[in-house]
CSV table of C-alpha atoms and ligand atoms in Angstrom, one decimal:
chain,number,residue,atom,x,y,z
A,210,UNK,CA,0.1,0.1,0.2
A,211,UNK,CA,1.7,3.1,-0.9
A,212,UNK,CA,2.1,5.4,2.1
A,213,UNK,CA,-0.6,7.9,2.3
A,214,UNK,CA,0.2,11.4,2.6
A,215,UNK,CA,-0.6,13.1,5.7
A,216,UNK,CA,-0.6,16.4,7.4
A,217,UNK,CA,2.3,17.8,8.7
A,218,UNK,CA,1.5,21.2,9.8
A,219,UNK,CA,-0.3,21.5,12.9
A,220,UNK,CA,-1.4,24.0,15.5
A,221,UNK,CA,1.1,25.7,17.7
A,222,UNK,CA,-1.2,24.8,21.1
A,223,UNK,CA,-4.5,24.1,21.7
A,224,UNK,CA,-6.0,27.5,22.6
A,225,UNK,CA,-5.0,29.1,19.0
A,226,UNK,CA,-6.7,25.9,17.6
A,227,UNK,CA,-9.7,26.6,19.9
A,228,UNK,CA,-9.4,30.6,18.3
A,229,UNK,CA,-9.3,29.2,15.2
A,230,UNK,CA,-12.2,27.5,15.3
A,231,UNK,CA,-14.3,29.9,16.7
A,232,UNK,CA,-12.9,32.2,14.2
A,233,UNK,CA,-14.5,29.7,11.5
A,234,UNK,CA,-17.7,29.3,13.4
A,235,UNK,CA,-18.2,33.2,14.3
A,236,UNK,CA,-19.0,34.7,11.4
A,237,UNK,CA,-21.8,36.4,9.2
A,238,UNK,CA,-24.0,33.4,10.0
A,239,UNK,CA,-23.7,34.9,13.4
A,240,UNK,CA,-24.0,38.6,13.1
A,241,UNK,CA,-26.2,39.0,9.5
A,242,UNK,CA,-28.4,35.8,9.1
A,243,UNK,CA,-28.8,35.0,12.8
A,244,UNK,CA,-30.5,38.3,14.1
A,245,UNK,CA,-32.4,38.3,10.6
A,246,UNK,CA,-33.7,34.9,10.5
A,247,UNK,CA,-34.6,35.2,14.7
A,248,UNK,CA,-36.4,39.0,13.7
A,249,UNK,CA,-38.3,36.8,10.9
A,250,UNK,CA,-39.7,34.2,13.2
A,251,UNK,CA,-40.5,36.4,16.2
A,252,UNK,CA,-38.0,36.0,18.7
A,253,UNK,CA,-37.6,33.5,21.7
A,254,UNK,CA,-39.1,30.7,20.8
A,255,UNK,CA,-37.2,30.8,17.7
A,256,UNK,CA,-34.1,31.5,19.6
A,257,UNK,CA,-35.0,28.6,22.0
A,258,UNK,CA,-35.6,26.0,19.4
A,259,UNK,CA,-32.1,27.1,17.9
A,260,UNK,CA,-30.3,26.3,20.9
A,261,UNK,CA,-32.1,23.0,21.4
A,262,UNK,CA,-30.5,22.4,17.8
A,263,UNK,CA,-26.9,23.5,19.0
A,264,UNK,CA,-27.1,21.1,21.5
A,265,UNK,CA,-28.8,18.2,20.3
A,266,UNK,CA,-27.4,18.0,16.8
A,267,UNK,CA,-24.7,20.9,16.2
A,268,UNK,CA,-22.7,19.5,19.3
A,269,UNK,CA,-22.8,15.6,18.7
A,270,UNK,CA,-22.0,16.7,15.1
A,271,UNK,CA,-19.2,18.8,15.7
A,272,UNK,CA,-17.5,16.5,18.2
A,273,UNK,CA,-17.9,13.6,15.2
A,274,UNK,CA,-16.4,15.9,12.8
A,275,UNK,CA,-13.2,17.0,14.6
A,276,UNK,CA,-12.8,13.3,15.5
A,277,UNK,CA,-12.8,12.2,11.9
A,278,UNK,CA,-10.3,14.8,10.6
A,279,UNK,CA,-8.0,13.7,14.0
A,280,UNK,CA,-8.5,9.5,13.2
A,281,UNK,CA,-8.0,10.7,9.6
A,282,UNK,CA,-5.0,12.8,9.6
A,283,UNK,CA,-5.3,14.6,6.6
A,284,UNK,CA,-7.7,16.8,4.4
A,285,UNK,CA,-11.4,15.8,4.3
A,286,UNK,CA,-11.4,13.7,0.9
A,287,UNK,CA,-8.0,11.7,2.4
A,288,UNK,CA,-9.0,11.8,6.0
A,289,UNK,CA,-12.3,9.5,4.7
A,290,UNK,CA,-10.3,7.3,2.4
A,291,UNK,CA,-8.2,6.7,5.7
A,292,UNK,CA,-10.9,5.9,7.9
A,293,UNK,CA,-12.7,4.0,5.8
A,294,UNK,CA,-9.6,1.6,5.3
A,295,UNK,CA,-9.0,1.4,9.1
A,296,UNK,CA,-12.5,0.6,9.6
A,297,UNK,CA,-13.0,-2.0,6.6
A,298,UNK,CA,-15.9,0.1,5.1
A,299,UNK,CA,-16.5,1.0,1.5
A,300,UNK,CA,-13.8,2.9,-0.1
A,301,UNK,CA,-16.8,5.3,-1.8
A,302,UNK,CA,-17.1,7.2,2.0
A,303,UNK,CA,-13.9,9.8,0.2
A,304,UNK,CA,-17.2,11.0,-1.4
A,305,UNK,CA,-18.2,12.6,1.6
A,306,UNK,CA,-14.8,14.4,2.1
A,307,UNK,CA,-15.6,15.3,-1.7
A,308,UNK,CA,-18.5,16.9,-1.2
A,309,UNK,CA,-17.6,18.7,2.1
A,310,UNK,CA,-14.5,20.3,-0.3
A,311,UNK,CA,-16.6,21.2,-2.9
A,312,UNK,CA,-19.5,22.8,-1.1
A,313,UNK,CA,-16.9,24.6,1.1
A,314,UNK,CA,-15.4,26.1,-2.0
A,315,UNK,CA,-18.8,27.2,-3.1
A,316,UNK,CA,-20.1,28.8,0.2
A,317,UNK,CA,-16.8,30.8,-0.4
A,318,UNK,CA,-17.9,31.8,-3.9
A,319,UNK,CA,-20.7,33.7,-2.3
A,320,UNK,CA,-19.2,34.3,1.3
A,321,UNK,CA,-16.7,37.1,0.1
A,322,UNK,CA,-19.4,39.1,-1.8
A,323,UNK,CA,-21.7,39.1,1.0
A,324,UNK,CA,-18.8,40.3,3.2
A,325,UNK,CA,-18.1,42.6,0.7
A,326,UNK,CA,-21.2,44.4,1.3
A,327,UNK,CA,-20.0,44.8,5.1
A,328,UNK,CA,-16.7,46.1,3.7
A,329,UNK,CA,-18.3,48.6,1.5
A,330,UNK,CA,-20.3,49.7,4.6
A,331,UNK,CA,-17.2,49.8,6.6
A,332,UNK,CA,-15.9,52.6,4.8
A,333,UNK,CA,-18.9,54.6,4.2
A,334,UNK,CA,-19.9,54.4,7.7
A,335,UNK,CA,-16.4,55.4,8.4
A,336,UNK,CA,-17.1,58.6,5.6
A,337,UNK,CA,-20.2,59.7,7.6
A,338,UNK,CA,-22.5,58.5,4.9
A,339,UNK,CA,-25.1,57.2,7.2
A,340,UNK,CA,-25.6,60.1,9.3
A,341,UNK,CA,-29.1,61.4,9.3
A,342,UNK,CA,-29.9,58.9,6.6
A,343,UNK,CA,-33.9,58.6,6.3
A,344,UNK,CA,-35.2,55.2,5.4
A,345,UNK,CA,-35.8,55.7,2.0
A,346,UNK,CA,-32.5,56.6,1.6
A,347,UNK,CA,-31.2,53.5,3.5
A,348,UNK,CA,-33.4,51.7,0.8
A,349,UNK,CA,-32.0,53.4,-2.1
A,350,UNK,CA,-28.4,53.2,-0.6
A,351,UNK,CA,-28.4,49.4,-0.3
A,352,UNK,CA,-30.0,48.8,-3.9
A,353,UNK,CA,-27.5,51.3,-5.1
A,354,UNK,CA,-24.8,48.7,-4.0
A,355,UNK,CA,-26.1,45.7,-5.2
A,356,UNK,CA,-27.1,47.3,-8.5
A,357,UNK,CA,-23.3,48.3,-9.0
A,358,UNK,CA,-21.6,44.9,-10.3
A,359,UNK,CA,-18.2,47.0,-10.3
A,360,UNK,CA,-18.4,47.9,-6.9
A,361,UNK,CA,-19.5,44.8,-5.6
A,362,UNK,CA,-16.8,43.1,-7.7
A,363,UNK,CA,-13.9,45.2,-6.0
A,364,UNK,CA,-15.0,44.2,-2.6
A,365,UNK,CA,-15.3,40.8,-3.7
A,366,UNK,CA,-12.0,40.8,-5.3
A,367,UNK,CA,-10.7,42.4,-2.1
A,368,UNK,CA,-11.6,39.9,0.1
A,369,UNK,CA,-10.9,37.1,-2.0
A,370,UNK,CA,-7.6,38.2,-2.2
A,371,UNK,CA,-7.2,38.7,1.4
A,372,UNK,CA,-8.3,35.0,2.0
A,373,UNK,CA,-5.9,33.8,-0.7
A,374,UNK,CA,-3.2,35.6,1.1
A,375,UNK,CA,-3.5,34.3,4.3
A,376,UNK,CA,-4.0,30.1,3.5
A,377,UNK,CA,-1.3,30.5,1.2
A,378,UNK,CA,1.1,31.0,4.1
A,379,UNK,CA,-0.2,28.2,5.9
A,380,UNK,CA,-1.1,26.9,9.2
A,381,UNK,CA,1.5,28.7,11.4
A,382,UNK,CA,2.4,32.1,9.7
A,383,UNK,CA,-0.7,32.4,8.2
A,384,UNK,CA,-4.1,31.1,9.4
A,385,UNK,CA,-2.5,31.4,13.2
A,386,UNK,CA,-1.4,35.3,12.8
A,387,UNK,CA,-4.6,36.2,11.1
A,388,UNK,CA,-6.6,34.7,14.1
A,389,UNK,CA,-4.7,35.9,16.9
A,390,UNK,CA,-5.1,39.4,15.9
A,391,UNK,CA,-8.7,38.8,14.6
A,392,UNK,CA,-10.6,37.1,17.5
A,393,UNK,CA,-9.2,39.4,20.3
A,394,UNK,CA,-10.4,42.7,18.0
A,395,UNK,CA,-13.5,40.8,17.8
A,396,UNK,CA,-14.0,40.3,21.1
A,397,UNK,CA,-13.0,43.7,21.9
A,398,UNK,CA,-15.5,45.4,19.5
A,399,UNK,CA,-18.2,43.3,20.5
A,400,UNK,CA,-17.9,44.0,24.2
A,401,UNK,CA,-17.7,48.2,23.3
A,402,UNK,CA,-20.9,47.6,21.3
A,403,UNK,CA,-22.6,45.7,24.3
A,404,UNK,CA,-21.9,48.5,26.5
A,405,UNK,CA,-23.1,50.8,24.2
A,406,UNK,CA,-26.5,48.5,24.0
A,407,UNK,CA,-26.6,49.3,27.4
A,408,UNK,CA,-27.0,53.1,26.9
A,409,UNK,CA,-29.8,52.8,24.1
A,410,UNK,CA,-32.5,52.3,26.4
A,411,UNK,CA,-34.3,49.4,24.4
A,412,UNK,CA,-32.0,46.9,25.8
A,413,UNK,CA,-34.4,45.2,28.4
A,414,UNK,CA,-37.1,45.2,25.7
A,415,UNK,CA,-34.2,43.8,23.2
A,416,UNK,CA,-33.5,41.0,26.1
A,417,UNK,CA,-37.2,40.4,26.2
A,418,UNK,CA,-37.7,39.7,22.5
A,419,UNK,CA,-34.6,37.5,22.4
A,420,UNK,CA,-35.5,35.5,25.6
A,421,UNK,CA,-39.2,35.5,26.3
A,422,UNK,CA,-40.7,32.8,24.1
A,423,UNK,CA,-43.6,33.3,22.4
A,424,UNK,CA,-44.9,29.8,20.9
A,425,UNK,CA,-47.9,31.6,18.8
A,426,UNK,CA,-45.3,32.7,16.4
A,427,UNK,CA,-43.4,29.7,16.0
A,428,UNK,CA,-44.2,27.6,12.5
A,429,UNK,CA,-42.8,24.6,11.5
A,430,UNK,CA,-40.7,26.4,8.7
A,431,UNK,CA,-38.5,28.1,11.6
A,432,UNK,CA,-38.3,24.9,13.2
A,433,UNK,CA,-36.2,24.1,10.0
A,434,UNK,CA,-34.6,27.1,9.2
A,435,UNK,CA,-33.2,26.9,13.4
A,436,UNK,CA,-31.8,23.3,12.0
A,437,UNK,CA,-30.1,24.5,9.2
A,438,UNK,CA,-28.5,27.6,10.9
A,439,UNK,CA,-27.2,25.3,13.5
A,440,UNK,CA,-25.0,23.6,10.9
A,441,UNK,CA,-24.2,26.8,9.2
A,442,UNK,CA,-23.0,28.5,11.9
A,443,UNK,CA,-21.2,25.8,13.4
A,444,UNK,CA,-19.1,25.6,10.6
A,445,UNK,CA,-20.2,21.4,10.2
A,446,UNK,CA,-20.8,19.2,7.4
A,447,UNK,CA,-18.3,20.8,4.9
A,448,UNK,CA,-14.9,19.6,6.3
A,449,UNK,CA,-13.6,22.6,7.5
A,450,UNK,CA,-14.0,20.8,10.8
A,451,UNK,CA,-12.2,18.1,9.5
A,452,UNK,CA,-9.1,19.9,8.2
A,453,UNK,CA,-8.7,22.0,11.3
A,454,UNK,CA,-9.1,18.6,13.5
A,455,UNK,CA,-6.5,17.1,11.8
A,456,UNK,CA,-3.8,19.7,12.6
A,457,UNK,CA,-4.8,18.9,16.2
A,458,UNK,CA,-2.4,17.0,18.5
A,459,UNK,CA,-3.3,13.7,20.2
A,460,UNK,CA,-2.4,15.5,23.4
A,461,UNK,CA,-5.5,17.8,23.4
A,462,UNK,CA,-9.3,17.1,24.4
A,463,UNK,CA,-12.0,17.5,21.0
A,464,UNK,CA,-14.9,17.3,23.8
A,465,UNK,CA,-13.4,20.1,25.3
A,466,UNK,CA,-12.6,22.1,22.3
A,467,UNK,CA,-16.0,21.4,21.0
A,468,UNK,CA,-17.6,22.5,24.2
A,469,UNK,CA,-15.7,26.0,23.8
A,470,UNK,CA,-16.6,26.4,19.8
A,471,UNK,CA,-20.2,25.7,20.3
A,472,UNK,CA,-20.4,28.1,23.7
A,473,UNK,CA,-18.4,30.7,21.9
A,474,UNK,CA,-20.7,30.9,19.0
A,475,UNK,CA,-23.5,30.7,20.6
A,476,UNK,CA,-22.6,33.3,22.8
A,477,UNK,CA,-21.6,35.6,20.2
A,478,UNK,CA,-24.6,34.9,17.8
A,479,UNK,CA,-27.0,36.1,21.3
A,480,UNK,CA,-24.9,39.2,22.1
A,481,UNK,CA,-24.9,40.0,18.3
A,482,UNK,CA,-28.7,39.9,18.7
A,483,UNK,CA,-29.0,41.8,21.9
A,484,UNK,CA,-27.0,44.7,20.5
A,485,UNK,CA,-28.8,44.9,17.0
A,486,UNK,CA,-31.9,44.6,18.4
A,487,UNK,CA,-31.2,47.2,21.0
A,488,UNK,CA,-30.4,49.4,18.5
A,489,UNK,CA,-33.2,48.9,16.2
A,490,UNK,CA,-35.9,49.1,18.8
A,491,UNK,CA,-34.2,52.4,20.3
A,492,UNK,CA,-35.2,53.5,16.9
A,493,UNK,CA,-38.7,52.6,16.8
A,494,UNK,CA,-37.4,50.4,13.8
A,495,UNK,CA,-38.9,46.5,13.1
A,496,UNK,CA,-37.0,43.1,13.9
A,497,UNK,CA,-38.6,41.6,10.9
A,498,UNK,CA,-37.1,43.1,8.3
A,499,UNK,CA,-35.5,40.0,6.9
A,500,UNK,CA,-31.7,39.8,5.0
A,501,UNK,CA,-31.9,43.8,5.1
A,502,UNK,CA,-31.7,44.3,8.5
A,503,UNK,CA,-28.1,44.9,8.8
A,504,UNK,CA,-27.9,46.4,5.9
A,505,UNK,CA,-30.9,48.7,5.8
A,506,UNK,CA,-32.7,48.9,9.1
A,507,UNK,CA,-29.2,49.2,11.0
A,508,UNK,CA,-27.7,51.8,9.2
A,509,UNK,CA,-31.0,54.1,9.9
A,510,UNK,CA,-30.8,53.5,13.6
A,511,UNK,CA,-27.0,54.0,13.6
A,512,UNK,CA,-27.7,57.5,12.0
A,513,UNK,CA,-30.1,58.8,14.2
A,514,UNK,CA,-28.2,58.2,17.4
A,515,UNK,CA,-25.6,60.3,19.1
A,516,UNK,CA,-22.1,57.8,18.4
A,517,UNK,CA,-23.8,56.3,15.9
A,518,UNK,CA,-21.0,57.4,13.3
A,519,UNK,CA,-18.6,55.8,15.5
A,520,UNK,CA,-20.4,52.7,16.8
A,521,UNK,CA,-21.7,52.1,13.1
A,522,UNK,CA,-18.2,52.0,11.6
A,523,UNK,CA,-17.1,49.7,14.7
A,524,UNK,CA,-19.9,47.0,14.0
A,525,UNK,CA,-18.9,46.9,10.0
A,526,UNK,CA,-15.3,46.4,11.1
A,527,UNK,CA,-16.8,43.3,13.0
A,528,UNK,CA,-18.5,41.9,10.5
A,529,UNK,CA,-15.5,42.2,8.0
A,530,UNK,CA,-13.2,40.5,10.5
A,531,UNK,CA,-15.5,38.2,11.7
A,532,UNK,CA,-16.2,37.0,7.7
A,533,UNK,CA,-12.3,37.0,7.4
A,534,UNK,CA,-11.4,34.3,10.4
A,535,UNK,CA,-14.8,32.2,8.3
A,536,UNK,CA,-13.6,32.7,4.9
A,537,UNK,CA,-10.2,31.4,5.5
A,538,UNK,CA,-11.5,28.1,7.0
A,539,UNK,CA,-13.5,27.5,3.5
A,540,UNK,CA,-10.6,27.9,1.8
A,541,UNK,CA,-8.5,25.4,3.8
A,542,UNK,CA,-10.0,22.4,2.9
A,543,UNK,CA,-9.6,22.4,-0.6
A,544,UNK,CA,-6.1,23.9,-0.4
A,545,UNK,CA,-5.4,21.0,1.7
A,546,UNK,CA,-6.5,18.4,-0.6
A,547,UNK,CA,-4.4,19.8,-3.7
A,548,UNK,CA,-1.4,20.2,-1.4
A,549,UNK,CA,-1.4,16.6,0.2
A,550,UNK,CA,-3.3,14.5,-2.5
A,551,UNK,CA,-2.0,16.6,-5.6
A,552,UNK,CA,1.4,17.4,-4.7
A,553,UNK,CA,0.5,21.1,-5.4
A,554,UNK,CA,2.8,23.3,-3.3
A,555,UNK,CA,0.6,25.3,-0.8
A,556,UNK,CA,1.3,28.9,-2.1
A,557,UNK,CA,0.4,27.4,-6.0
A,558,UNK,CA,-2.8,25.7,-4.6
A,559,UNK,CA,-3.8,28.6,-2.4
A,560,UNK,CA,-3.9,31.2,-5.8
A,561,UNK,CA,-5.4,28.6,-8.0
A,562,UNK,CA,-8.0,27.3,-5.7
A,563,UNK,CA,-8.7,31.6,-4.7
A,564,UNK,CA,-9.1,32.3,-8.3
A,565,UNK,CA,-11.5,29.8,-9.2
A,566,UNK,CA,-13.5,30.4,-6.4
A,567,UNK,CA,-13.4,33.9,-7.1
A,568,UNK,CA,-14.4,33.6,-10.9
A,569,UNK,CA,-17.6,31.3,-9.6
A,570,UNK,CA,-18.4,34.3,-7.2
A,571,UNK,CA,-18.5,36.6,-10.3
A,572,UNK,CA,-22.1,34.7,-10.8
A,573,UNK,CA,-23.0,35.7,-7.6
A,574,UNK,CA,-22.0,39.4,-7.9
A,575,UNK,CA,-23.7,39.5,-11.4
A,576,UNK,CA,-26.9,37.9,-9.3
A,577,UNK,CA,-27.7,41.4,-7.7
A,578,UNK,CA,-27.9,43.3,-11.0
A,579,UNK,CA,-27.1,42.1,-14.8
A,580,UNK,CA,-27.9,38.0,-14.2
A,581,UNK,CA,-31.0,39.0,-11.8
A,582,UNK,CA,-33.2,37.0,-14.0
A,583,UNK,CA,-31.1,34.6,-15.5
A,584,UNK,CA,-32.4,31.3,-13.7
A,585,UNK,CA,-29.9,27.8,-12.6
A,586,UNK,CA,-31.7,25.6,-10.2
A,587,UNK,CA,-35.7,26.4,-10.9
A,588,UNK,CA,-36.7,30.1,-10.7
A,589,UNK,CA,-33.3,30.8,-8.4
A,590,UNK,CA,-30.6,33.3,-9.9
A,591,UNK,CA,-26.9,31.9,-9.5
A,592,UNK,CA,-26.6,33.3,-6.3
A,593,UNK,CA,-29.3,31.7,-4.9
A,594,UNK,CA,-29.0,28.5,-6.8
A,595,UNK,CA,-25.6,28.2,-4.8
A,596,UNK,CA,-26.9,29.2,-1.5
A,597,UNK,CA,-29.8,26.4,-1.8
A,598,UNK,CA,-27.5,23.8,-3.4
A,599,UNK,CA,-24.5,24.3,-0.5
A,600,UNK,CA,-26.9,25.2,2.5
A,601,UNK,CA,-29.7,22.8,1.7
A,602,UNK,CA,-28.5,20.0,0.0
A,603,UNK,CA,-24.5,19.2,1.0
A,604,UNK,CA,-24.2,20.8,4.2
A,605,UNK,CA,-27.0,18.8,5.9
A,606,UNK,CA,-26.2,15.3,3.4
A,607,UNK,CA,-22.3,16.0,5.1
A,608,UNK,CA,-23.7,16.4,8.3
A,609,UNK,CA,-25.8,13.4,7.9
A,610,UNK,CA,-23.0,10.7,7.0
A,611,UNK,CA,-21.0,12.3,9.5
A,612,UNK,CA,-23.1,11.4,12.0
A,613,UNK,CA,-23.6,7.6,10.2
A,614,UNK,CA,-19.9,7.0,10.1
A,615,UNK,CA,-18.9,7.9,13.4
A,616,UNK,CA,-22.0,6.1,15.1
A,617,UNK,CA,-22.1,3.1,12.9
A,618,UNK,CA,-18.9,2.4,11.0
A,619,UNK,CA,-16.2,3.8,13.2
A,620,UNK,CA,-14.7,1.0,15.8
A,621,UNK,CA,-15.4,1.5,19.1
A,622,UNK,CA,-11.9,1.5,20.3
A,623,UNK,CA,-11.3,4.5,17.8
A,624,UNK,CA,-14.7,6.5,18.7
A,625,UNK,CA,-12.9,6.5,22.7
A,626,UNK,CA,-9.6,7.3,21.5
A,627,UNK,CA,-10.7,10.7,19.8
A,628,UNK,CA,-13.7,11.6,22.0
A,629,UNK,CA,-12.9,11.6,25.3
A,630,UNK,CA,-15.9,10.9,26.8
A,631,UNK,CA,-17.0,8.3,29.7
A,632,UNK,CA,-18.9,5.1,29.2
A,633,UNK,CA,-22.2,7.0,30.1
A,634,UNK,CA,-21.6,9.9,27.9
A,635,UNK,CA,-20.4,8.1,25.1
A,636,UNK,CA,-23.7,5.9,25.1
A,637,UNK,CA,-25.5,9.0,25.1
A,638,UNK,CA,-23.8,10.7,22.3
A,639,UNK,CA,-24.2,7.5,20.4
A,640,UNK,CA,-27.6,7.5,20.6
A,641,UNK,CA,-28.5,10.9,19.5
A,642,UNK,CA,-25.9,10.4,16.5
A,643,UNK,CA,-27.9,7.5,15.6
A,644,UNK,CA,-31.2,8.2,15.8
A,645,UNK,CA,-32.0,11.8,16.7
A,646,UNK,CA,-29.6,13.5,14.9
A,647,UNK,CA,-29.7,11.4,11.5
A,648,UNK,CA,-33.8,11.7,11.9
A,649,UNK,CA,-33.8,15.5,12.0
A,650,UNK,CA,-31.3,16.0,9.5
A,651,UNK,CA,-33.4,13.9,7.0
A,652,UNK,CA,-36.8,15.8,8.0
A,653,UNK,CA,-34.7,19.1,6.6
A,654,UNK,CA,-33.3,17.6,4.0
A,655,UNK,CA,-36.7,15.9,2.9
A,656,UNK,CA,-38.5,19.3,3.3
A,657,UNK,CA,-36.0,21.3,1.5
A,658,UNK,CA,-36.0,19.2,-1.4
A,659,UNK,CA,-39.8,18.6,-1.8
A,660,UNK,CA,-41.2,21.7,-0.5
A,661,UNK,CA,-43.2,21.3,3.1
A,662,UNK,CA,-46.4,19.3,1.0
A,663,UNK,CA,-45.0,16.0,0.3
A,664,UNK,CA,-42.4,16.4,3.3
A,665,UNK,CA,-44.0,13.5,5.5
A,666,UNK,CA,-44.1,10.7,2.6
A,667,UNK,CA,-40.0,11.8,1.6
A,668,UNK,CA,-39.7,11.1,5.7
A,669,UNK,CA,-41.1,8.2,5.8
A,670,UNK,CA,-39.3,6.4,2.5
A,671,UNK,CA,-36.2,7.9,4.2
A,672,UNK,CA,-36.5,6.7,7.2
A,673,UNK,CA,-37.6,2.9,6.1
A,674,UNK,CA,-34.4,3.2,3.5
A,675,UNK,CA,-32.0,4.1,6.5
A,676,UNK,CA,-33.7,1.4,9.0
A,677,UNK,CA,-33.3,-1.2,6.3
A,678,UNK,CA,-29.8,-0.1,6.1
A,679,UNK,CA,-28.6,-0.1,9.2
A,680,UNK,CA,-30.4,-3.8,9.8
A,681,UNK,CA,-28.8,-5.1,6.9
A,682,UNK,CA,-25.7,-3.6,7.6
A,683,UNK,CA,-25.7,-5.2,11.5
A,684,UNK,CA,-26.5,-8.4,10.1
A,685,UNK,CA,-23.8,-8.3,7.7
A,686,UNK,CA,-21.1,-7.8,10.4
A,687,UNK,CA,-20.6,-3.9,8.3
A,688,UNK,CA,-21.6,-1.9,11.6
A,689,UNK,CA,-19.6,-1.3,14.9
A,690,UNK,CA,-22.1,-1.0,17.2
B,887,LIG,N1,-19.6,29.3,10.6
B,887,LIG,C1,-19.4,30.7,9.3
B,887,LIG,C2,-20.5,31.6,9.7
B,887,LIG,O1,-21.4,31.2,10.7
B,887,LIG,C3,-19.2,30.0,8.1
B,887,LIG,C4,-18.3,29.3,7.6
B,887,LIG,C5,-17.5,28.8,7.9
B,887,LIG,C6,-19.2,27.8,7.2
B,887,LIG,N2,-17.0,27.3,7.6
B,887,LIG,C7,-17.9,27.0,7.1
B,887,LIG,C8,-20.3,26.7,7.0
B,887,LIG,C9,-18.2,25.4,6.8
B,887,LIG,C10,-20.2,25.7,6.6
B,887,LIG,C11,-19.1,25.1,6.6
B,887,LIG,O2,-20.5,32.5,8.9
C-alpha cells in the first residue's frame, strides 16, 4: 500500500486551535443571518429551538467531525479514505470528504460577496454616509450597492485576495497569525458594542424579544430554518472542522474544544442579537425586515443616534473581521486536499483555488444586477442556486453522513480514542448520533428538497431506507455497534 500523505502542519497550541475554530464558526452566520432570521421568526421561541438544535444536533456532529479529522490525519477526502480503510468500510466514503471540499469552496464563492457588502458599509460609514439617513435613502443606498456590479466586484476581489494571502502562508504563519489579531479584536469590539447597547434604553426590550418565548409565533418552517442554521453557524458538515481537527495533536481534548467552540459561537450570536435589536428598537424600527436588517435597518438606526457614526463603523468592522476568519476556513479544506493529494505546493494551490472560486463568485456578484433574472436551479438566480445547493443539500448531506460514519461505521476503540467521553456520556452521544441527529437532518433535507407539502411522504421513505440499511449492515457485520 502506498504511503498516504498525512497532515504535516499542526497548531502551535490548543488555545490557538480553539480560537481558529471559533473564528471559523463566528461569521456572517452569527452577525447577519442569525439576527435577521430571529427577527423574521418572532424572537424568543425561535431562539429556544435554535439552542436545542445546537445542543442536540450541532454539538454531537461537531465532535464527530473533529474526531474524523484527527483520526483521518489529512484533508477531508484523504481522511475519509484513510478511515474507511481502517474501519474496513466502503472506499466510497471518500465522497463525503469530496462533498465537503466542493461545498466549502462554493460557499466561499458567495461568502466573499456578502462580506464585501460589510466592507463597503465599513468604509461608507467611516466617511459619514449614514448620518441622518432616512429609511428611503437607506433602501436606495443598499439597492444602489447591489445594482453596481463594479463596486461589488471590487469588494469581492479584495476579500478573496485577503483570504488567499492568509491561506497561502499556511497554518502557522498564515491562519494562526491572522486569528491571533482578528479574535481579540472581535471580542473587544463586541464588548464595546454591548456596552453601547445598554445605553440605548431599549436593551431590556431587546432582551425580552430574544429570551421571552412566544410559541404562537413559531412555525414549522422556523424549526427547519433553526436546524439548518445550527449547521452553518458551527461550520459543520463540510470538512472545515475536519481539516482543523486533522492539525490537532493527540494531547488535546476534542470534547473540551468542541464545547468551547459551540459555547463561544452561540454566545456571539446572542450578544450580536442583543446589540442589534437594542439599536433597532431604540429607534422604533422593526425587527422582521429580513436580510436587509443589517444593511438597511441598522444604518438608519445608527444614523439617528449620538455616537452612531463611531459605533456603526465599529460594527461593520466587526462584520468584516468575523467574515475573514470564516472565509479562510472555507478555503483551507480544498487547499489541503490539493497540497496533500495532488502534490501542488500550498502557495500555488491557494492562489489557483482562490482564483477559481473568485471566478465562480462573479456569478453571485451579477445575480444582484445583470443576471438577476437568469435562472439556474428552478426559479433561482445564480447566487440563490449556489446558496440552496450548499446550505440546503450538501451541508445536511455532509452532516448526515458524518453522524452515520461515527455512530455506525467507526470502531469502538477509535471512537473512544478520539472522543474522550466516559462510557455513560458516550452511550448518550451514540444514541443521539444514531437516531436523533440523522432523523432530524433527514426531515430538514426532505423538506428542502420537495417543499413542505410532501415532506411526510419523503421522510417516511427516507426513514425506512435508513432503518433497512442499518439492520442489514448490522446483520452482515459491517457496522460497529
Ligand atoms: N460558520 C460560518 C458563519 O457562521 C461560515 C462557515 C465557515 C461555514 N466555514 C464553514 C459554514 C463550513 C459551513 C461549513 O458564518
